[in-house]
Amino acid sequence: NDIDFIICSSEECVKQYKSKIVFLRSFDEPIVEVPSEMERNSTNIQNFINTYSIELGGAFNLFAATAIFENKIPGLYYFRDNTNKEQTEKDKVINEVAKKFIGKMYFFVLDVKGDEIFEQAAEFFDIKEKDLPRIQITNIPSEDKTETYVMNTLTSSKEITQELLSSFVNDFFGNKLQREPNSEPIPDTQDEVYTVLVGKSFKDLVINNKKTVVVLYLGRGCDDMCELVLDIWKSLAEKYKDNEDVEFATMDMTMNEVIGLDIKKFPVI
């Protein structure tokens, strides 16, 4: 709705644009030409508009969010605290790398302490202030699937170079990155007698735990059975709550996952 479509046949237009389709913008390159080799159809034109309507390394907004879900193009997100001058200086690097991947990946800068849309995005991606700064690639290949890859080498003091960031993006397209497990937000508190696990907390609370952790995995299609087993699980957790060697936990595999663990039927211990 924010884009005007104009047919111009005046002598001045033909002289300036030479019977081409061009996209006029108020940011980045002000005039972008539709490639001559691209087939002129509504789908290709729409994809072209969606790609070039978003500012390189620009702010994440509702238009950008819509384009991501419609185009199924992965996005690189730089979450930062805009009160930190060292972080805002990295914007130029983001912008330069974005130019290399036009049409393949969107690049966004999000001030987590910024306005409402940024706060909503931070909530959607489960980004907390303690996580800043953070660079991640998120790919949404379908409505029910989200893939996230985090640039783990990033720290507030580490210099982000074009080479480092380009390598991260190239590794994504080369399938060389380890994605993060799908996960609900980590609970702020544990209110049950057993530990509630999510994808992001599994490594710390299970793999790196000195105790033996006994996990009850719950999931789709086991409502009655899962409820029955969960009651028993709660009783067992209560019985062993003072045991220093054993810990009882649950994990809902509907919204969480452990990479490499493929469970077909639930409940499973």
PDB file of C-alpha atoms in Angstrom:
ATOM      1  CA  ASN A   1       0.000   0.000   0.000  1.00  0.00           C
ATOM      2  CA  ASP A   2       2.986   2.322   0.420  1.00  0.00           C
ATOM      3  CA  ILE A   3       4.246   1.785  -3.139  1.00  0.00           C
ATOM      4  CA  ASP A   4       2.932   3.681  -6.172  1.00  0.00           C
ATOM      5  CA  PHE A   5       2.955   2.029  -9.612  1.00  0.00           C
ATOM      6  CA  ILE A   6       3.459   4.526 -12.399  1.00  0.00           C
ATOM      7  CA  ILE A   7       3.506   4.147 -16.176  1.00  0.00           C
ATOM      8  CA  CYS A   8       5.416   6.983 -17.758  1.00  0.00           C
ATOM      9  CA  SER A   9       5.668   7.344 -21.533  1.00  0.00           C
ATOM     10  CA  SER A  10       6.823  10.916 -21.850  1.00  0.00           C
ATOM     11  CA  GLU A  11       9.892  11.753 -23.873  1.00  0.00           C
ATOM     12  CA  GLU A  12      11.720  12.769 -20.699  1.00  0.00           C
ATOM     13  CA  CYS A  13      10.985   9.415 -19.007  1.00  0.00           C
ATOM     14  CA  VAL A  14      12.069   7.385 -22.009  1.00  0.00           C
ATOM     15  CA  LYS A  15      15.244   9.433 -22.278  1.00  0.00           C
ATOM     16  CA  GLN A  16      16.139   8.966 -18.606  1.00  0.00           C
ATOM     17  CA  TYR A  17      15.054   5.360 -18.025  1.00  0.00           C
ATOM     18  CA  LYS A  18      15.182   3.924 -21.568  1.00  0.00           C
ATOM     19  CA  SER A  19      11.932   1.910 -21.431  1.00  0.00           C
ATOM     20  CA  LYS A  20      12.990  -0.010 -18.334  1.00  0.00           C
ATOM     21  CA  ILE A  21      11.248  -0.943 -15.105  1.00  0.00           C
ATOM     22  CA  VAL A  22      12.867   0.879 -12.217  1.00  0.00           C
ATOM     23  CA  PHE A  23      12.240   1.127  -8.513  1.00  0.00           C
ATOM     24  CA  LEU A  24      12.714   4.609  -7.046  1.00  0.00           C
ATOM     25  CA  ARG A  25      13.613   4.711  -3.358  1.00  0.00           C
ATOM     26  CA  SER A  26      14.592   7.253  -0.716  1.00  0.00           C
ATOM     27  CA  PHE A  27      17.387   5.090   0.757  1.00  0.00           C
ATOM     28  CA  ASP A  28      20.513   3.171  -0.321  1.00  0.00           C
ATOM     29  CA  GLU A  29      20.717   3.304  -4.139  1.00  0.00           C
ATOM     30  CA  PRO A  30      17.832   5.641  -5.056  1.00  0.00           C
ATOM     31  CA  ILE A  31      17.238   3.990  -8.451  1.00  0.00           C
ATOM     32  CA  VAL A  32      17.194   0.204  -8.791  1.00  0.00           C
ATOM     33  CA  GLU A  33      16.641  -1.354 -12.196  1.00  0.00           C
ATOM     34  CA  VAL A  34      14.779  -4.625 -12.731  1.00  0.00           C
ATOM     35  CA  PRO A  35      17.345  -6.966 -14.376  1.00  0.00           C
ATOM     36  CA  SER A  36      16.818  -7.317 -18.101  1.00  0.00           C
ATOM     37  CA  GLU A  37      17.148 -11.109 -17.901  1.00  0.00           C
ATOM     38  CA  MET A  38      14.354 -11.417 -15.312  1.00  0.00           C
ATOM     39  CA  GLU A  39      11.049 -12.656 -16.702  1.00  0.00           C
ATOM     40  CA  ARG A  40       8.373  -9.965 -16.371  1.00  0.00           C
ATOM     41  CA  ASN A  41       5.574 -11.586 -14.391  1.00  0.00           C
ATOM     42  CA  SER A  42       3.674 -10.609 -11.255  1.00  0.00           C
ATOM     43  CA  THR A  43       5.518 -13.056  -8.986  1.00  0.00           C
ATOM     44  CA  ASN A  44       8.988 -11.931 -10.024  1.00  0.00           C
ATOM     45  CA  ILE A  45       8.060  -8.253  -9.843  1.00  0.00           C
ATOM     46  CA  GLN A  46       6.556  -8.725  -6.375  1.00  0.00           C
ATOM     47  CA  ASN A  47       9.678 -10.545  -5.149  1.00  0.00           C
ATOM     48  CA  PHE A  48      11.854  -7.797  -6.608  1.00  0.00           C
ATOM     49  CA  ILE A  49       9.830  -5.133  -4.795  1.00  0.00           C
ATOM     50  CA  ASN A  50       9.912  -7.025  -1.501  1.00  0.00           C
ATOM     51  CA  THR A  51      13.674  -7.433  -1.753  1.00  0.00           C
ATOM     52  CA  TYR A  52      14.497  -3.816  -2.535  1.00  0.00           C
ATOM     53  CA  SER A  53      11.860  -2.230  -0.295  1.00  0.00           C
ATOM     54  CA  ILE A  54      13.936  -3.056   2.758  1.00  0.00           C
ATOM     55  CA  GLU A  55      16.901  -0.872   3.653  1.00  0.00           C
ATOM     56  CA  LEU A  56      20.264  -2.635   3.791  1.00  0.00           C
ATOM     57  CA  GLY A  57      21.123  -3.210   7.434  1.00  0.00           C
ATOM     58  CA  GLY A  58      18.087  -1.147   8.337  1.00  0.00           C
ATOM     59  CA  ALA A  59      15.550  -1.200  11.099  1.00  0.00           C
ATOM     60  CA  PHE A  60      13.192  -4.119  11.570  1.00  0.00           C
ATOM     61  CA  ASN A  61       9.589  -3.024  11.074  1.00  0.00           C
ATOM     62  CA  LEU A  62       6.176  -4.457  10.240  1.00  0.00           C
ATOM     63  CA  PHE A  63       6.836  -4.267   6.489  1.00  0.00           C
ATOM     64  CA  ALA A  64      10.093  -6.179   6.925  1.00  0.00           C
ATOM     65  CA  ALA A  65       8.409  -8.812   9.081  1.00  0.00           C
ATOM     66  CA  THR A  66       5.726  -9.343   6.437  1.00  0.00           C
ATOM     67  CA  ALA A  67       8.315  -9.642   3.664  1.00  0.00           C
ATOM     68  CA  ILE A  68      10.272 -12.267   5.618  1.00  0.00           C
ATOM     69  CA  PHE A  69       7.262 -14.515   6.138  1.00  0.00           C
ATOM     70  CA  GLU A  70       6.048 -14.071   2.556  1.00  0.00           C
ATOM     71  CA  ASN A  71       9.380 -14.519   0.781  1.00  0.00           C
ATOM     72  CA  LYS A  72      10.860 -17.251   2.990  1.00  0.00           C
ATOM     73  CA  ILE A  73      14.207 -15.436   2.769  1.00  0.00           C
ATOM     74  CA  PRO A  74      16.496 -15.870   5.806  1.00  0.00           C
ATOM     75  CA  GLY A  75      17.353 -12.825   7.872  1.00  0.00           C
ATOM     76  CA  LEU A  76      20.456 -11.779   9.779  1.00  0.00           C
ATOM     77  CA  TYR A  77      19.578  -9.883  12.951  1.00  0.00           C
ATOM     78  CA  TYR A  78      21.961  -7.705  14.916  1.00  0.00           C
ATOM     79  CA  PHE A  79      20.485  -7.166  18.382  1.00  0.00           C
ATOM     80  CA  ARG A  80      22.171  -4.346  20.252  1.00  0.00           C
ATOM     81  CA  ASP A  81      21.862  -1.828  23.033  1.00  0.00           C
ATOM     82  CA  ASN A  82      21.744   1.523  21.248  1.00  0.00           C
ATOM     83  CA  THR A  83      23.213   3.245  24.304  1.00  0.00           C
ATOM     84  CA  ASN A  84      26.516   1.462  23.641  1.00  0.00           C
ATOM     85  CA  LYS A  85      28.475   3.512  21.089  1.00  0.00           C
ATOM     86  CA  GLU A  86      30.867   0.628  20.334  1.00  0.00           C
ATOM     87  CA  GLN A  87      27.944  -1.475  19.172  1.00  0.00           C
ATOM     88  CA  THR A  88      26.358   1.181  16.954  1.00  0.00           C
ATOM     89  CA  GLU A  89      29.689   1.638  15.126  1.00  0.00           C
ATOM     90  CA  LYS A  90      29.309  -1.908  13.820  1.00  0.00           C
ATOM     91  CA  ASP A  91      26.331  -0.818  11.688  1.00  0.00           C
ATOM     92  CA  LYS A  92      28.616   0.093   8.773  1.00  0.00           C
ATOM     93  CA  VAL A  93      30.001  -3.439   8.675  1.00  0.00           C
ATOM     94  CA  ILE A  94      26.464  -4.877   8.660  1.00  0.00           C
ATOM     95  CA  ASN A  95      25.532  -2.548   5.790  1.00  0.00           C
ATOM     96  CA  GLU A  96      28.553  -3.415   3.654  1.00  0.00           C
ATOM     97  CA  VAL A  97      28.078  -7.168   4.036  1.00  0.00           C
ATOM     98  CA  ALA A  98      24.361  -6.810   3.303  1.00  0.00           C
ATOM     99  CA  LYS A  99      25.224  -5.497  -0.175  1.00  0.00           C
ATOM    100  CA  LYS A 100      26.876  -8.820  -1.032  1.00  0.00           C
ATOM    101  CA  PHE A 101      23.762 -10.864  -0.290  1.00  0.00           C
ATOM    102  CA  ILE A 102      20.941  -8.790  -1.794  1.00  0.00           C
ATOM    103  CA  GLY A 103      18.051 -11.067  -2.689  1.00  0.00           C
ATOM    104  CA  LYS A 104      19.499 -13.947  -0.639  1.00  0.00           C
ATOM    105  CA  MET A 105      19.318 -12.633   2.920  1.00  0.00           C
ATOM    106  CA  TYR A 106      17.825  -9.670   4.764  1.00  0.00           C
ATOM    107  CA  PHE A 107      19.955  -7.772   7.282  1.00  0.00           C
ATOM    108  CA  PHE A 108      18.463  -5.921  10.244  1.00  0.00           C
ATOM    109  CA  VAL A 109      19.677  -3.864  13.179  1.00  0.00           C
ATOM    110  CA  LEU A 110      17.409  -4.017  16.232  1.00  0.00           C
ATOM    111  CA  ASP A 111      17.761  -1.793  19.267  1.00  0.00           C
ATOM    112  CA  VAL A 112      16.373  -3.978  22.031  1.00  0.00           C
ATOM    113  CA  LYS A 113      15.863  -0.854  24.138  1.00  0.00           C
ATOM    114  CA  GLY A 114      14.187   0.897  21.229  1.00  0.00           C
ATOM    115  CA  ASP A 115      10.546   1.347  20.303  1.00  0.00           C
ATOM    116  CA  GLU A 116       7.708  -1.146  20.526  1.00  0.00           C
ATOM    117  CA  ILE A 117       8.381  -3.095  17.305  1.00  0.00           C
ATOM    118  CA  PHE A 118      11.950  -3.830  18.419  1.00  0.00           C
ATOM    119  CA  GLU A 119      10.755  -4.932  21.846  1.00  0.00           C
ATOM    120  CA  GLN A 120       8.184  -7.212  20.212  1.00  0.00           C
ATOM    121  CA  ALA A 121      10.873  -8.685  17.974  1.00  0.00           C
ATOM    122  CA  ALA A 122      13.169  -9.247  20.955  1.00  0.00           C
ATOM    123  CA  GLU A 123      10.312 -11.014  22.721  1.00  0.00           C
ATOM    124  CA  PHE A 124       9.585 -13.149  19.642  1.00  0.00           C
ATOM    125  CA  PHE A 125      13.249 -14.180  19.377  1.00  0.00           C
ATOM    126  CA  ASP A 126      13.553 -14.494  23.182  1.00  0.00           C
ATOM    127  CA  ILE A 127      16.437 -12.003  23.396  1.00  0.00           C
ATOM    128  CA  LYS A 128      17.285 -10.629  26.834  1.00  0.00           C
ATOM    129  CA  GLU A 129      19.468  -7.674  27.721  1.00  0.00           C
ATOM    130  CA  LYS A 130      22.130 -10.046  29.062  1.00  0.00           C
ATOM    131  CA  ASP A 131      22.415 -11.576  25.551  1.00  0.00           C
ATOM    132  CA  LEU A 132      23.497  -8.303  23.937  1.00  0.00           C
ATOM    133  CA  PRO A 133      25.161  -7.837  21.575  1.00  0.00           C
ATOM    134  CA  ARG A 134      23.958 -10.775  19.503  1.00  0.00           C
ATOM    135  CA  ILE A 135      24.061 -11.624  15.813  1.00  0.00           C
ATOM    136  CA  GLN A 136      21.943 -14.476  14.559  1.00  0.00           C
ATOM    137  CA  ILE A 137      20.547 -15.832  11.326  1.00  0.00           C
ATOM    138  CA  THR A 138      16.942 -16.954  11.505  1.00  0.00           C
ATOM    139  CA  ASN A 139      15.377 -18.927   8.703  1.00  0.00           C
ATOM    140  CA  ILE A 140      11.624 -19.591   8.603  1.00  0.00           C
ATOM    141  CA  PRO A 141      11.144 -22.174   5.829  1.00  0.00           C
ATOM    142  CA  SER A 142       7.535 -22.844   6.862  1.00  0.00           C
ATOM    143  CA  GLU A 143       4.902 -21.584   9.287  1.00  0.00           C
ATOM    144  CA  ASP A 144       5.673 -24.310  11.828  1.00  0.00           C
ATOM    145  CA  LYS A 145       9.453 -24.388  11.496  1.00  0.00           C
ATOM    146  CA  THR A 146      12.083 -21.897  12.607  1.00  0.00           C
ATOM    147  CA  GLU A 147      15.851 -22.352  12.376  1.00  0.00           C
ATOM    148  CA  THR A 148      18.271 -20.133  14.304  1.00  0.00           C
ATOM    149  CA  TYR A 149      22.054 -19.929  13.984  1.00  0.00           C
ATOM    150  CA  VAL A 150      24.005 -17.766  16.437  1.00  0.00           C
ATOM    151  CA  MET A 151      27.340 -16.075  15.830  1.00  0.00           C
ATOM    152  CA  ASN A 152      28.925 -17.368  19.032  1.00  0.00           C
ATOM    153  CA  THR A 153      32.222 -15.529  18.575  1.00  0.00           C
ATOM    154  CA  LEU A 154      30.531 -12.165  19.075  1.00  0.00           C
ATOM    155  CA  THR A 155      31.195 -10.212  22.258  1.00  0.00           C
ATOM    156  CA  SER A 156      30.724  -6.581  23.112  1.00  0.00           C
ATOM    157  CA  SER A 157      34.486  -6.037  22.865  1.00  0.00           C
ATOM    158  CA  LYS A 158      35.241  -8.163  19.805  1.00  0.00           C
ATOM    159  CA  GLU A 159      35.703  -6.362  16.516  1.00  0.00           C
ATOM    160  CA  ILE A 160      33.184  -7.361  13.863  1.00  0.00           C
ATOM    161  CA  THR A 161      34.838  -7.309  10.463  1.00  0.00           C
ATOM    162  CA  GLN A 162      33.338  -7.746   7.021  1.00  0.00           C
ATOM    163  CA  GLU A 163      35.390 -10.921   6.619  1.00  0.00           C
ATOM    164  CA  LEU A 164      34.098 -12.412   9.869  1.00  0.00           C
ATOM    165  CA  LEU A 165      30.473 -11.586   9.130  1.00  0.00           C
ATOM    166  CA  SER A 166      30.684 -12.675   5.477  1.00  0.00           C
ATOM    167  CA  SER A 167      32.196 -15.983   6.573  1.00  0.00           C
ATOM    168  CA  PHE A 168      29.301 -16.513   9.002  1.00  0.00           C
ATOM    169  CA  VAL A 169      26.740 -15.917   6.237  1.00  0.00           C
ATOM    170  CA  ASN A 170      28.627 -18.084   3.715  1.00  0.00           C
ATOM    171  CA  ASP A 171      28.826 -20.897   6.265  1.00  0.00           C
ATOM    172  CA  PHE A 172      25.045 -20.675   6.639  1.00  0.00           C
ATOM    173  CA  PHE A 173      24.496 -21.082   2.913  1.00  0.00           C
ATOM    174  CA  GLY A 174      27.100 -23.848   2.889  1.00  0.00           C
ATOM    175  CA  ASN A 175      25.225 -25.754   5.638  1.00  0.00           C
ATOM    176  CA  LYS A 176      28.273 -25.549   7.905  1.00  0.00           C
ATOM    177  CA  LEU A 177      26.586 -23.984  10.947  1.00  0.00           C
ATOM    178  CA  GLN A 178      25.086 -25.770  13.941  1.00  0.00           C
ATOM    179  CA  ARG A 179      21.598 -24.453  14.529  1.00  0.00           C
ATOM    180  CA  GLU A 180      20.130 -23.765  17.924  1.00  0.00           C
ATOM    181  CA  PRO A 181      17.430 -26.152  19.128  1.00  0.00           C
ATOM    182  CA  ASN A 182      13.844 -24.971  18.897  1.00  0.00           C
ATOM    183  CA  SER A 183      12.917 -23.755  22.333  1.00  0.00           C
ATOM    184  CA  GLU A 184      10.422 -21.985  24.481  1.00  0.00           C
ATOM    185  CA  PRO A 185      11.834 -19.178  26.649  1.00  0.00           C
ATOM    186  CA  ILE A 186      13.848 -20.393  29.636  1.00  0.00           C
ATOM    187  CA  PRO A 187      11.573 -20.163  32.689  1.00  0.00           C
ATOM    188  CA  ASP A 188      12.473 -17.347  35.063  1.00  0.00           C
ATOM    189  CA  THR A 189      11.600 -19.584  38.012  1.00  0.00           C
ATOM    190  CA  GLN A 190      11.093 -23.305  38.592  1.00  0.00           C
ATOM    191  CA  ASP A 191       7.703 -23.595  40.292  1.00  0.00           C
ATOM    192  CA  GLU A 192       7.316 -27.384  40.139  1.00  0.00           C
ATOM    193  CA  VAL A 193       8.942 -30.020  42.320  1.00  0.00           C
ATOM    194  CA  TYR A 194      10.580 -31.302  39.131  1.00  0.00           C
ATOM    195  CA  THR A 195      12.738 -29.217  36.767  1.00  0.00           C
ATOM    196  CA  VAL A 196      11.040 -27.913  33.616  1.00  0.00           C
ATOM    197  CA  LEU A 197      13.427 -28.123  30.665  1.00  0.00           C
ATOM    198  CA  VAL A 198      13.317 -26.244  27.363  1.00  0.00           C
ATOM    199  CA  GLY A 199      15.511 -26.587  24.300  1.00  0.00           C
ATOM    200  CA  LYS A 200      17.860 -23.775  25.329  1.00  0.00           C
ATOM    201  CA  SER A 201      18.374 -25.069  28.865  1.00  0.00           C
ATOM    202  CA  PHE A 202      18.848 -28.784  28.104  1.00  0.00           C
ATOM    203  CA  LYS A 203      22.641 -28.645  27.785  1.00  0.00           C
ATOM    204  CA  ASP A 204      23.200 -26.727  31.017  1.00  0.00           C
ATOM    205  CA  LEU A 205      20.616 -28.545  33.127  1.00  0.00           C
ATOM    206  CA  VAL A 206      21.120 -32.086  31.792  1.00  0.00           C
ATOM    207  CA  ILE A 207      24.393 -32.589  29.893  1.00  0.00           C
ATOM    208  CA  ASN A 208      26.466 -30.391  32.215  1.00  0.00           C
ATOM    209  CA  ASN A 209      24.658 -31.452  35.362  1.00  0.00           C
ATOM    210  CA  LYS A 210      26.690 -33.460  37.895  1.00  0.00           C
ATOM    211  CA  LYS A 211      23.510 -35.180  39.020  1.00  0.00           C
ATOM    212  CA  THR A 212      21.780 -38.004  37.197  1.00  0.00           C
ATOM    213  CA  VAL A 213      18.839 -36.313  35.501  1.00  0.00           C
ATOM    214  CA  VAL A 214      15.811 -38.470  34.741  1.00  0.00           C
ATOM    215  CA  VAL A 215      13.718 -36.776  32.050  1.00  0.00           C
ATOM    216  CA  LEU A 216      10.084 -37.348  31.176  1.00  0.00           C
ATOM    217  CA  TYR A 217       9.496 -36.277  27.560  1.00  0.00           C
ATOM    218  CA  LEU A 218       5.950 -35.176  26.733  1.00  0.00           C
ATOM    219  CA  GLY A 219       4.462 -34.356  23.345  1.00  0.00           C
ATOM    220  CA  ARG A 220       1.532 -34.393  20.967  1.00  0.00           C
ATOM    221  CA  GLY A 221      -1.040 -37.158  21.019  1.00  0.00           C
ATOM    222  CA  CYS A 222      -0.618 -38.326  24.595  1.00  0.00           C
ATOM    223  CA  ASP A 223      -2.902 -36.014  26.567  1.00  0.00           C
ATOM    224  CA  ASP A 224      -4.523 -38.561  28.888  1.00  0.00           C
ATOM    225  CA  MET A 225      -1.495 -40.821  29.219  1.00  0.00           C
ATOM    226  CA  CYS A 226       0.871 -37.883  29.718  1.00  0.00           C
ATOM    227  CA  GLU A 227      -1.367 -36.445  32.407  1.00  0.00           C
ATOM    228  CA  LEU A 228      -1.434 -39.780  34.222  1.00  0.00           C
ATOM    229  CA  VAL A 229       2.331 -40.270  34.020  1.00  0.00           C
ATOM    230  CA  LEU A 230       2.955 -36.652  35.038  1.00  0.00           C
ATOM    231  CA  ASP A 231       1.061 -37.213  38.299  1.00  0.00           C
ATOM    232  CA  ILE A 232       3.285 -40.209  39.056  1.00  0.00           C
ATOM    233  CA  TRP A 233       6.347 -38.185  38.028  1.00  0.00           C
ATOM    234  CA  LYS A 234       5.420 -35.419  40.419  1.00  0.00           C
ATOM    235  CA  SER A 235       5.154 -37.924  43.280  1.00  0.00           C
ATOM    236  CA  LEU A 236       8.560 -39.409  42.431  1.00  0.00           C
ATOM    237  CA  ALA A 237      10.149 -35.979  42.224  1.00  0.00           C
ATOM    238  CA  GLU A 238       8.703 -35.114  45.619  1.00  0.00           C
ATOM    239  CA  LYS A 239      10.068 -38.352  47.090  1.00  0.00           C
ATOM    240  CA  TYR A 240      13.607 -37.736  45.769  1.00  0.00           C
ATOM    241  CA  LYS A 241      13.738 -33.934  46.058  1.00  0.00           C
ATOM    242  CA  ASP A 242      16.370 -34.087  48.800  1.00  0.00           C
ATOM    243  CA  ASN A 243      18.522 -36.630  46.986  1.00  0.00           C
ATOM    244  CA  GLU A 244      21.850 -35.079  45.997  1.00  0.00           C
ATOM    245  CA  ASP A 245      22.504 -37.544  43.167  1.00  0.00           C
ATOM    246  CA  VAL A 246      19.208 -37.614  41.247  1.00  0.00           C
ATOM    247  CA  GLU A 247      17.042 -34.921  39.702  1.00  0.00           C
ATOM    248  CA  PHE A 248      13.672 -35.342  37.987  1.00  0.00           C
ATOM    249  CA  ALA A 249      12.745 -33.186  35.001  1.00  0.00           C
ATOM    250  CA  THR A 250      10.159 -32.844  32.239  1.00  0.00           C
ATOM    251  CA  MET A 251      10.365 -31.505  28.710  1.00  0.00           C
ATOM    252  CA  ASP A 252       7.486 -30.665  26.372  1.00  0.00           C
ATOM    253  CA  MET A 253       8.709 -31.667  22.912  1.00  0.00           C
ATOM    254  CA  THR A 254       5.827 -29.857  21.218  1.00  0.00           C
ATOM    255  CA  MET A 255       7.701 -26.547  21.336  1.00  0.00           C
ATOM    256  CA  ASN A 256      11.192 -27.739  22.254  1.00  0.00           C
ATOM    257  CA  GLU A 257      13.782 -30.116  20.872  1.00  0.00           C
ATOM    258  CA  VAL A 258      17.095 -31.741  21.601  1.00  0.00           C
ATOM    259  CA  ILE A 259      19.148 -31.908  18.417  1.00  0.00           C
ATOM    260  CA  GLY A 260      19.953 -35.539  17.681  1.00  0.00           C
ATOM    261  CA  LEU A 261      17.111 -36.873  19.836  1.00  0.00           C
ATOM    262  CA  ASP A 262      14.223 -38.145  17.683  1.00  0.00           C
ATOM    263  CA  ILE A 263      11.220 -39.314  19.709  1.00  0.00           C
ATOM    264  CA  LYS A 264       8.224 -40.613  17.763  1.00  0.00           C
ATOM    265  CA  LYS A 265       5.793 -41.474  20.554  1.00  0.00           C
ATOM    266  CA  PHE A 266       5.112 -39.962  23.961  1.00  0.00           C
ATOM    267  CA  PRO A 267       5.449 -40.130  26.894  1.00  0.00           C
ATOM    268  CA  VAL A 268       9.032 -41.375  27.035  1.00  0.00           C
ATOM    269  CA  ILE A 269      11.461 -41.531  29.977  1.00  0.00           C
TER     270      ILE A 269
END
